[in-house]
Coordinates of C-alpha atoms in Angstrom, one line a residue:
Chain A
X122 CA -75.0 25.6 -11.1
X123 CA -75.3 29.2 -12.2
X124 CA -78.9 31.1 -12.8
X125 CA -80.1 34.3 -13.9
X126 CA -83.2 35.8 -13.6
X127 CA -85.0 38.9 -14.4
X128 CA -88.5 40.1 -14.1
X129 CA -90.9 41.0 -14.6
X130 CA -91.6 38.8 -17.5
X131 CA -93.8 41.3 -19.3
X132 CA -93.9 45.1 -18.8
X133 CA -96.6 47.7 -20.7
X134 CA -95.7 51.2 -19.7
X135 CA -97.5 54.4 -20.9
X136 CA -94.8 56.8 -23.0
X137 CA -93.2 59.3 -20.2
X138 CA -93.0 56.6 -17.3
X139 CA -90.2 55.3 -15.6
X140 CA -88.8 52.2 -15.2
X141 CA -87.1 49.9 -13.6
X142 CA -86.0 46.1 -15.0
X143 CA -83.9 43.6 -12.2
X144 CA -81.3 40.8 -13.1
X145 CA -80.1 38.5 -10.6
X146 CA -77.5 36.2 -10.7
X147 CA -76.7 32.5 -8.8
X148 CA -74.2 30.7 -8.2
X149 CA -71.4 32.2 -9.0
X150 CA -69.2 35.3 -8.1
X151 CA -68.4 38.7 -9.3
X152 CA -69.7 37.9 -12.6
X153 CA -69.4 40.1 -15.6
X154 CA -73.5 41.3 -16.6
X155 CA -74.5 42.9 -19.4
X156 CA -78.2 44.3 -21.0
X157 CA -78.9 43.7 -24.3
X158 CA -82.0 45.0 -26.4
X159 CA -83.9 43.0 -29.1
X160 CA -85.8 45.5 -31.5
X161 CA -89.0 43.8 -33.8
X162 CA -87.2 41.6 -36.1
X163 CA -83.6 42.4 -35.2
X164 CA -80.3 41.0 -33.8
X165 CA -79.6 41.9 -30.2
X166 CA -77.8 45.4 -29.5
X167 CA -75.6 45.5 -26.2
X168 CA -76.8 48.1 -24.0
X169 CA -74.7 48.1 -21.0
X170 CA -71.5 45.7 -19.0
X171 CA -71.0 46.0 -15.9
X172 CA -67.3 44.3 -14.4
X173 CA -68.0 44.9 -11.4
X174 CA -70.1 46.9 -8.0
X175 CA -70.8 50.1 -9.2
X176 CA -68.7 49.8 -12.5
X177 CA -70.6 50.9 -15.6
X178 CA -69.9 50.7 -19.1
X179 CA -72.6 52.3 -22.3
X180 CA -72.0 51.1 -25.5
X181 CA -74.9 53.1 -26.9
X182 CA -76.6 56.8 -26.2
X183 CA -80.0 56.6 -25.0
X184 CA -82.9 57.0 -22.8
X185 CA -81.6 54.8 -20.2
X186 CA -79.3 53.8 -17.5
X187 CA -78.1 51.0 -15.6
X188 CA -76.8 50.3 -11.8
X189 CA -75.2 47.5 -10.3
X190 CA -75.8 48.2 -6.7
X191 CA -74.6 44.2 -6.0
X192 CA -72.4 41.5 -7.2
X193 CA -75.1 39.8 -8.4
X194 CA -77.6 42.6 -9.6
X195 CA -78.1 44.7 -12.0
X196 CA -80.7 47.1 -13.2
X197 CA -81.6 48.5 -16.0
X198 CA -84.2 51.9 -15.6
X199 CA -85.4 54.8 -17.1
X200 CA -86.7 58.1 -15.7
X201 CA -89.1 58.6 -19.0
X202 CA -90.0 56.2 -21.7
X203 CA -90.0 57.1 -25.0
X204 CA -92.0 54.4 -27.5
X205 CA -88.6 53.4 -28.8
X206 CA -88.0 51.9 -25.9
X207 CA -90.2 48.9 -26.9
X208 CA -88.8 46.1 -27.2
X209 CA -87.0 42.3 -25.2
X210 CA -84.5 43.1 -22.7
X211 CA -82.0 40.4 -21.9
X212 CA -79.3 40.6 -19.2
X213 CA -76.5 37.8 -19.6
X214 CA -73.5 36.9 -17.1
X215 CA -69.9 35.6 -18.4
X216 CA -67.6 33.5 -18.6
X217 CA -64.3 33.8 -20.2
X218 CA -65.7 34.4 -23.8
X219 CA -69.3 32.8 -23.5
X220 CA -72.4 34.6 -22.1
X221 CA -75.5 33.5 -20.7
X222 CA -79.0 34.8 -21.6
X223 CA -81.8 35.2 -18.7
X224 CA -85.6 34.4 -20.0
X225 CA -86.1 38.2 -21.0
X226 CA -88.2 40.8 -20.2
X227 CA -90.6 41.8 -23.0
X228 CA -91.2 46.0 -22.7
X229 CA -94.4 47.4 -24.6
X230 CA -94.3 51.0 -24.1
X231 CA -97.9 52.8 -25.3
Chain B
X4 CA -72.0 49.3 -40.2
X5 CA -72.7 45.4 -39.4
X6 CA -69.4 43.7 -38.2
X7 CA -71.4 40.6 -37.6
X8 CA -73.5 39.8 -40.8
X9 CA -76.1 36.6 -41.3
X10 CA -77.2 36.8 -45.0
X11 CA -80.0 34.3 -44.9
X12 CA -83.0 35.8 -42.8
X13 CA -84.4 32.4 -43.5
X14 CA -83.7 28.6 -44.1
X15 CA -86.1 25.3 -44.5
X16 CA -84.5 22.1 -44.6
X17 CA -86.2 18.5 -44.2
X18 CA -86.3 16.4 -41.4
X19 CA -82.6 14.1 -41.6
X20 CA -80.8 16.4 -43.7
X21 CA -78.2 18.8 -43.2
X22 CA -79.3 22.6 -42.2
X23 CA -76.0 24.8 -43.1
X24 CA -76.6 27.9 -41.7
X25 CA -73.5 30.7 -42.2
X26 CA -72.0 34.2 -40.6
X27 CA -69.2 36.4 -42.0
X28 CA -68.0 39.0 -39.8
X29 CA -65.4 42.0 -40.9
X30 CA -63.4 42.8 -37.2
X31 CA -60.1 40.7 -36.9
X32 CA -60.0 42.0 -33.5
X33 CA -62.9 39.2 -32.9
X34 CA -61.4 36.3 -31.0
X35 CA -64.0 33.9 -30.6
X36 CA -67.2 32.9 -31.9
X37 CA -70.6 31.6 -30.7
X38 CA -74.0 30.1 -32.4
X39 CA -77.0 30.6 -29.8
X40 CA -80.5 29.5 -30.4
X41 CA -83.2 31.6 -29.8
X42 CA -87.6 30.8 -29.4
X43 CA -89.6 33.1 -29.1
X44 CA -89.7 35.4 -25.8
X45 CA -86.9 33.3 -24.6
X46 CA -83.4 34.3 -24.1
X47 CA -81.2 33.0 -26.2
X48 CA -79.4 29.2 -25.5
X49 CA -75.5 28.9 -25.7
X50 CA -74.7 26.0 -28.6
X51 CA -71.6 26.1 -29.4
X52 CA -68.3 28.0 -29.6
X53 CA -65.0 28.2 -31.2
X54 CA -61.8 29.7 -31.0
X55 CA -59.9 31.6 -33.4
X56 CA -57.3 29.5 -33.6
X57 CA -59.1 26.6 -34.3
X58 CA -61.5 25.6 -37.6
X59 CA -63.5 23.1 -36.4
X60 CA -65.1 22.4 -33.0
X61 CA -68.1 19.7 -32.9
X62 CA -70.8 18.8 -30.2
X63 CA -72.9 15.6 -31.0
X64 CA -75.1 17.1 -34.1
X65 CA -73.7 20.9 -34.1
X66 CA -70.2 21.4 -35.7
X67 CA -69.1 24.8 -36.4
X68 CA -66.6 25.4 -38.7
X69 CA -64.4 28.6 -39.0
X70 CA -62.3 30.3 -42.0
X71 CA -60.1 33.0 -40.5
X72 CA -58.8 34.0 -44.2
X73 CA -62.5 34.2 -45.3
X74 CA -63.9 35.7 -42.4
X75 CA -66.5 33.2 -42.3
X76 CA -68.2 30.9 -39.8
X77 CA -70.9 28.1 -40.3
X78 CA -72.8 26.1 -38.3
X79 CA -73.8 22.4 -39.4
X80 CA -76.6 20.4 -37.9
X81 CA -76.9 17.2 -38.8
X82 CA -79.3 14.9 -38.7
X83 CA -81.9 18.2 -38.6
X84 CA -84.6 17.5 -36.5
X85 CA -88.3 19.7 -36.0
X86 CA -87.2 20.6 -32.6
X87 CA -84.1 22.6 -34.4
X88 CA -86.8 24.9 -35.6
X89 CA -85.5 28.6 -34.0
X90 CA -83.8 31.7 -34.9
X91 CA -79.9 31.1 -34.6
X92 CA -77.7 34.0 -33.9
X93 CA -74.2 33.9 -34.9
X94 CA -72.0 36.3 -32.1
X95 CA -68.3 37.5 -32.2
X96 CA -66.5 38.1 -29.2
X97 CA -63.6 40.8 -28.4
X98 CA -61.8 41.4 -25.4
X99 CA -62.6 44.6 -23.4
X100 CA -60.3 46.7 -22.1
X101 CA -61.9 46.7 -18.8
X102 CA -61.7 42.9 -18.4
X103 CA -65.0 41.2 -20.2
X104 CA -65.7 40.6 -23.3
X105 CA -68.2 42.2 -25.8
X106 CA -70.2 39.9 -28.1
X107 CA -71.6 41.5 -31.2
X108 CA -74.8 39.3 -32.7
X109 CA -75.6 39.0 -36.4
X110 CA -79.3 39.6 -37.2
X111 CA -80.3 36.3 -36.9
X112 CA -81.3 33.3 -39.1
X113 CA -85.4 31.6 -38.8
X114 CA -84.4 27.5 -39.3
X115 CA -87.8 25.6 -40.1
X116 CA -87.1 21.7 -40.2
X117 CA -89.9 20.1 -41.7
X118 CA -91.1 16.8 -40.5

């Protein structure tokens, strides 16, 4: 069966750091990934897909960036973080039409 | 502007009875639908899903029902039980051009199923 992880779990990060959040997927191949972003008290805004090594596709300006350097991986970073940043970052894999969330990584920048 | 909209913020429903909770989206490029369930510092949990060119698709309590015309999606659980209690997120899916698709999430609904 198919797994996703990320980590870490929980990140505080002083304004102006980098930073660097992993998602790894199991059991499956050549999966389409994708990071969302969960402000405070708000829906979940796509960030990034990726279809495939080295293929990256932004669906919104901003401070950061993402790499697939493996089938299976993909990162999410930043060279500074602004306080915006804040917030739960979820990668998901796909399917034809359904995704699949990994636990999250909840991002307090200060 | 909000392609994917969920009205209610919240709902509270008793324990046995039937929690209704809706999305109305405005993109007829959408061509599928999903209901997730979300806790707290979790990632959200696939539910269920249907098709555009179906109306109804049910899975032991959940049954989602969709009305192209209206451009509206619900999701029924019934009986409700406590353990329902989450945020639900209503998504739309489109094809990308890329291959993939894009799912764009509503803001969210809080259920609270009293015992």
């Amino acid at each position: 069966s198919q797994t996703i992880h990320q980590w870490p779990a929980t990140l505080v990060q002083p304004v102006g750091s980098p930073l660097s959040l992993e998602c790894t997927v199991e059991g499956t191949s050549n999966p389409n990934l994708y990071w969302y972003r969960q402000a405070a008290g708000r829906g979940l805004q796509l960030l990034f897909y990726s279809v495939g090594i080295g293929q990256i596709s932004s669906e919104v300006p901003q401070n950061l960036s993402a790499s697939r350097p493996q089938d299976r991986q993909f990162i999410l970073s930043s060279k500074k973080l602004l306080l915006s940043d804040s917030g739960f970052y979820l990668c998901a894999w796909s399917r034809p039409n359904e995704q699949y969330f990994g636990p999250g990584t909840r991002l307090t920048v200060t | 502007d909000q392609q994917v909209k969920q009205n209610s913020p919240s709902l509270s429903v008793q324990e046995g009875r039937i929690s209704i909770l809706n999305c109305d989206y405005t993109n007829s490029m959408f061509d599928y639908f999903l209901w997730y369930k979300k806790y707290p510092a979790e990632g959200p949990t696939f539910l269920i899903s249907i098709s555009s060119i179906k109306d109804k698709n049910e899975d032991g309590r959940f049954t989602v029902f969709l009305n192209k015309s209206a451009k509206h999606l619900s999701l029924h659980i019934v009986p409700s039980q406590p353990g329902d209690s989450a945020v639900y997120f209503c998504a739309a899916s489109e094809r990308l051009k890329d291959a993939g698709n894009m799912l764009t999430f509503g803001g969210g609904t809080r259920l609270m199923v009293k015992p």
